[in-house]
Amino acid sequence: MFTAEYSTNVALERPSDWEVIPHPDAELVVAAPLTKWMEEGGFRPNVAVTVFPFPGTVTQLSTVVMASLLTSLADPYLLAVDPVPQLEAVHRLEYLHRGSGGLIHCSQLLLFRNGLAASVTTSCAANQLTAYDEVLGAIALSAALKDPSNG
């Protein structure tokens, strides 16, 4: 069962056993239930949403975000950059990088509407991908950027 979550600029659906985690750098973060392994230092799968004004095009947004992640992450490896045809004005970036939880797999959807952009980033340890890929993808694809012109 999924539960709707809303922030100032974004709406998404999360599994009811996932929790919202406050984070100073993100508009909305939802995380998988803790397991004993995660409590002992393993990586906790999550979806983080950041929202920011962006006056350019979707292609420019993709380029800026890609350049930022390639320069800010440890050992980034870009797997794919694709348009998402079922969603309007969206690109998807998929990549790996080294983090405190080892090798981290991320998929990032870039939403764009009327000068407002959102980055919806799913993250899990690479060895968790088979267990979490489907649910992370469902959460990310449920994200919707509210229209800033509607107040």
mmCIF file of C-alpha atoms in Angstrom:
data_model
loop_
_atom_site.group_PDB
_atom_site.id
_atom_site.type_symbol
_atom_site.label_atom_id
_atom_site.label_comp_id
_atom_site.label_asym_id
_atom_site.label_seq_id
_atom_site.Cartn_x
_atom_site.Cartn_y
_atom_site.Cartn_z
ATOM 1 C CA MET A 1 0.000 0.000 0.000
ATOM 2 C CA PHE A 2 1.263 3.464 -0.909
ATOM 3 C CA THR A 3 0.829 6.733 0.983
ATOM 4 C CA ALA A 4 0.811 10.170 -0.647
ATOM 5 C CA GLU A 5 3.411 12.689 0.545
ATOM 6 C CA TYR A 6 3.337 16.388 -0.252
ATOM 7 C CA SER A 7 5.858 19.171 0.126
ATOM 8 C CA THR A 8 5.680 22.767 -0.994
ATOM 9 C CA ASN A 9 6.564 21.957 -4.607
ATOM 10 C CA VAL A 10 6.340 18.175 -5.042
ATOM 11 C CA ALA A 11 3.986 15.264 -4.503
ATOM 12 C CA LEU A 12 4.955 11.590 -4.537
ATOM 13 C CA GLU A 13 3.799 8.227 -3.256
ATOM 14 C CA ARG A 14 5.805 6.051 -0.877
ATOM 15 C CA PRO A 15 5.224 2.560 0.511
ATOM 16 C CA SER A 16 3.405 2.873 3.830
ATOM 17 C CA ASP A 17 6.298 1.234 5.722
ATOM 18 C CA TRP A 18 8.834 3.755 4.362
ATOM 19 C CA GLU A 19 9.333 6.894 6.425
ATOM 20 C CA VAL A 20 9.807 10.566 5.708
ATOM 21 C CA ILE A 21 13.232 11.729 6.891
ATOM 22 C CA PRO A 22 13.792 15.467 7.439
ATOM 23 C CA HIS A 23 16.879 16.694 5.595
ATOM 24 C CA PRO A 24 18.138 20.304 5.456
ATOM 25 C CA ASP A 25 19.253 20.061 1.812
ATOM 26 C CA ALA A 26 16.191 18.327 0.375
ATOM 27 C CA GLU A 27 12.554 19.209 0.026
ATOM 28 C CA LEU A 28 11.441 15.628 0.655
ATOM 29 C CA VAL A 29 13.265 12.393 1.562
ATOM 30 C CA VAL A 30 11.663 8.977 2.046
ATOM 31 C CA ALA A 31 13.670 5.983 3.245
ATOM 32 C CA ALA A 32 13.230 2.212 3.402
ATOM 33 C CA PRO A 33 12.443 0.598 6.746
ATOM 34 C CA LEU A 34 15.538 0.026 8.864
ATOM 35 C CA THR A 35 16.887 -3.495 8.989
ATOM 36 C CA LYS A 36 19.473 -4.857 11.391
ATOM 37 C CA TRP A 37 22.074 -4.747 8.617
ATOM 38 C CA MET A 38 21.309 -1.072 7.914
ATOM 39 C CA GLU A 39 21.502 -0.217 11.627
ATOM 40 C CA GLU A 40 25.012 -1.727 11.663
ATOM 41 C CA GLY A 41 26.324 0.705 9.057
ATOM 42 C CA GLY A 42 24.751 -0.543 5.835
ATOM 43 C CA PHE A 43 23.253 1.857 3.313
ATOM 44 C CA ARG A 44 19.569 2.772 3.734
ATOM 45 C CA PRO A 45 17.781 2.940 0.354
ATOM 46 C CA ASN A 46 16.037 6.260 -0.153
ATOM 47 C CA VAL A 47 14.483 8.743 -2.529
ATOM 48 C CA ALA A 48 15.495 12.401 -2.132
ATOM 49 C CA VAL A 49 13.818 15.325 -3.883
ATOM 50 C CA THR A 50 15.440 18.724 -4.295
ATOM 51 C CA VAL A 51 13.704 21.651 -5.995
ATOM 52 C CA PHE A 52 15.300 24.768 -7.429
ATOM 53 C CA PRO A 53 14.594 27.525 -9.954
ATOM 54 C CA PHE A 54 16.085 26.879 -13.392
ATOM 55 C CA PRO A 55 15.607 29.371 -16.255
ATOM 56 C CA GLY A 56 17.023 27.160 -19.035
ATOM 57 C CA THR A 57 15.795 24.209 -21.099
ATOM 58 C CA VAL A 58 15.458 20.560 -20.086
ATOM 59 C CA THR A 59 18.621 19.747 -22.056
ATOM 60 C CA GLN A 60 20.539 22.490 -20.259
ATOM 61 C CA LEU A 61 19.213 21.237 -16.921
ATOM 62 C CA SER A 62 20.412 17.714 -17.708
ATOM 63 C CA THR A 63 23.858 19.021 -18.679
ATOM 64 C CA VAL A 64 24.223 21.148 -15.533
ATOM 65 C CA VAL A 65 23.086 18.338 -13.212
ATOM 66 C CA MET A 66 25.321 15.788 -14.945
ATOM 67 C CA ALA A 67 28.354 18.072 -14.709
ATOM 68 C CA SER A 68 27.624 18.700 -11.038
ATOM 69 C CA LEU A 69 27.375 15.025 -10.131
ATOM 70 C CA LEU A 70 30.499 14.119 -12.107
ATOM 71 C CA THR A 71 32.527 16.748 -10.239
ATOM 72 C CA SER A 72 31.039 16.308 -6.756
ATOM 73 C CA LEU A 73 30.922 12.520 -6.303
ATOM 74 C CA ALA A 74 33.727 10.073 -5.535
ATOM 75 C CA ASP A 75 34.549 7.895 -8.563
ATOM 76 C CA PRO A 76 31.309 8.541 -10.495
ATOM 77 C CA TYR A 77 30.463 6.210 -13.388
ATOM 78 C CA LEU A 78 27.653 7.323 -15.676
ATOM 79 C CA LEU A 79 25.508 4.408 -16.860
ATOM 80 C CA ALA A 80 22.765 6.141 -18.865
ATOM 81 C CA VAL A 81 21.163 9.461 -19.764
ATOM 82 C CA ASP A 82 17.730 9.009 -21.269
ATOM 83 C CA PRO A 83 14.564 10.973 -21.935
ATOM 84 C CA VAL A 84 11.552 9.515 -20.120
ATOM 85 C CA PRO A 85 8.859 9.418 -22.829
ATOM 86 C CA GLN A 86 5.919 8.687 -20.513
ATOM 87 C CA LEU A 87 6.590 11.870 -18.531
ATOM 88 C CA GLU A 88 6.645 15.417 -19.854
ATOM 89 C CA ALA A 89 9.922 17.417 -19.800
ATOM 90 C CA VAL A 90 11.948 14.781 -17.986
ATOM 91 C CA HIS A 91 15.397 13.215 -18.291
ATOM 92 C CA ARG A 92 16.796 10.270 -16.313
ATOM 93 C CA LEU A 93 20.421 9.890 -15.289
ATOM 94 C CA GLU A 94 21.694 6.590 -13.939
ATOM 95 C CA TYR A 95 25.083 6.311 -12.284
ATOM 96 C CA LEU A 96 27.288 4.615 -9.694
ATOM 97 C CA HIS A 97 29.610 6.271 -7.180
ATOM 98 C CA ARG A 98 31.580 5.416 -4.080
ATOM 99 C CA GLY A 99 29.981 6.441 -0.801
ATOM 100 C CA SER A 100 30.162 5.646 2.884
ATOM 101 C CA GLY A 101 28.029 2.567 2.188
ATOM 102 C CA GLY A 102 30.393 1.266 -0.520
ATOM 103 C CA LEU A 103 29.343 1.347 -4.178
ATOM 104 C CA ILE A 104 26.076 3.307 -4.475
ATOM 105 C CA HIS A 105 23.626 3.016 -7.378
ATOM 106 C CA CYS A 106 21.574 6.127 -8.173
ATOM 107 C CA SER A 107 18.902 6.971 -10.659
ATOM 108 C CA GLN A 108 17.940 10.600 -10.996
ATOM 109 C CA LEU A 109 14.788 11.917 -12.652
ATOM 110 C CA LEU A 110 14.871 15.568 -13.623
ATOM 111 C CA LEU A 111 11.448 17.184 -13.614
ATOM 112 C CA PHE A 112 10.992 20.616 -15.169
ATOM 113 C CA ARG A 113 8.032 22.985 -15.326
ATOM 114 C CA ASN A 114 7.740 26.749 -15.852
ATOM 115 C CA GLY A 115 11.238 27.618 -14.645
ATOM 116 C CA LEU A 116 11.178 25.245 -11.665
ATOM 117 C CA ALA A 117 13.242 22.040 -11.632
ATOM 118 C CA ALA A 118 13.222 19.024 -9.338
ATOM 119 C CA SER A 119 15.783 16.285 -8.959
ATOM 120 C CA VAL A 120 14.257 13.008 -7.763
ATOM 121 C CA THR A 121 17.186 10.777 -6.819
ATOM 122 C CA THR A 122 16.864 7.130 -5.844
ATOM 123 C CA SER A 123 19.832 5.614 -4.015
ATOM 124 C CA CYS A 124 20.749 2.167 -2.765
ATOM 125 C CA ALA A 125 23.909 0.142 -2.305
ATOM 126 C CA ALA A 126 24.769 -1.592 -5.588
ATOM 127 C CA ASN A 127 24.292 -4.982 -3.922
ATOM 128 C CA GLN A 128 20.746 -3.943 -2.890
ATOM 129 C CA LEU A 129 19.633 -3.060 -6.419
ATOM 130 C CA THR A 130 17.780 -6.301 -7.183
ATOM 131 C CA ALA A 131 15.801 -6.012 -3.935
ATOM 132 C CA TYR A 132 14.953 -2.283 -4.193
ATOM 133 C CA ASP A 133 15.048 -1.283 -7.884
ATOM 134 C CA GLU A 134 11.340 -1.807 -8.541
ATOM 135 C CA VAL A 135 10.057 0.063 -5.479
ATOM 136 C CA LEU A 136 12.570 2.898 -5.904
ATOM 137 C CA GLY A 137 11.478 3.277 -9.525
ATOM 138 C CA ALA A 138 7.792 3.312 -8.576
ATOM 139 C CA ILE A 139 8.365 6.039 -5.989
ATOM 140 C CA ALA A 140 10.431 8.158 -8.401
ATOM 141 C CA LEU A 141 7.916 7.833 -11.255
ATOM 142 C CA SER A 142 5.102 8.885 -8.918
ATOM 143 C CA ALA A 143 6.804 12.242 -8.257
ATOM 144 C CA ALA A 144 5.062 15.280 -9.693
ATOM 145 C CA LEU A 145 6.293 18.834 -9.681
ATOM 146 C CA LYS A 146 3.532 21.288 -8.803
ATOM 147 C CA ASP A 147 2.939 24.112 -11.260
ATOM 148 C CA PRO A 148 4.488 27.248 -9.717
ATOM 149 C CA SER A 149 2.268 29.478 -11.850
ATOM 150 C CA ASN A 150 -0.812 28.169 -9.983
ATOM 151 C CA GLY A 151 0.446 29.533 -6.629
#
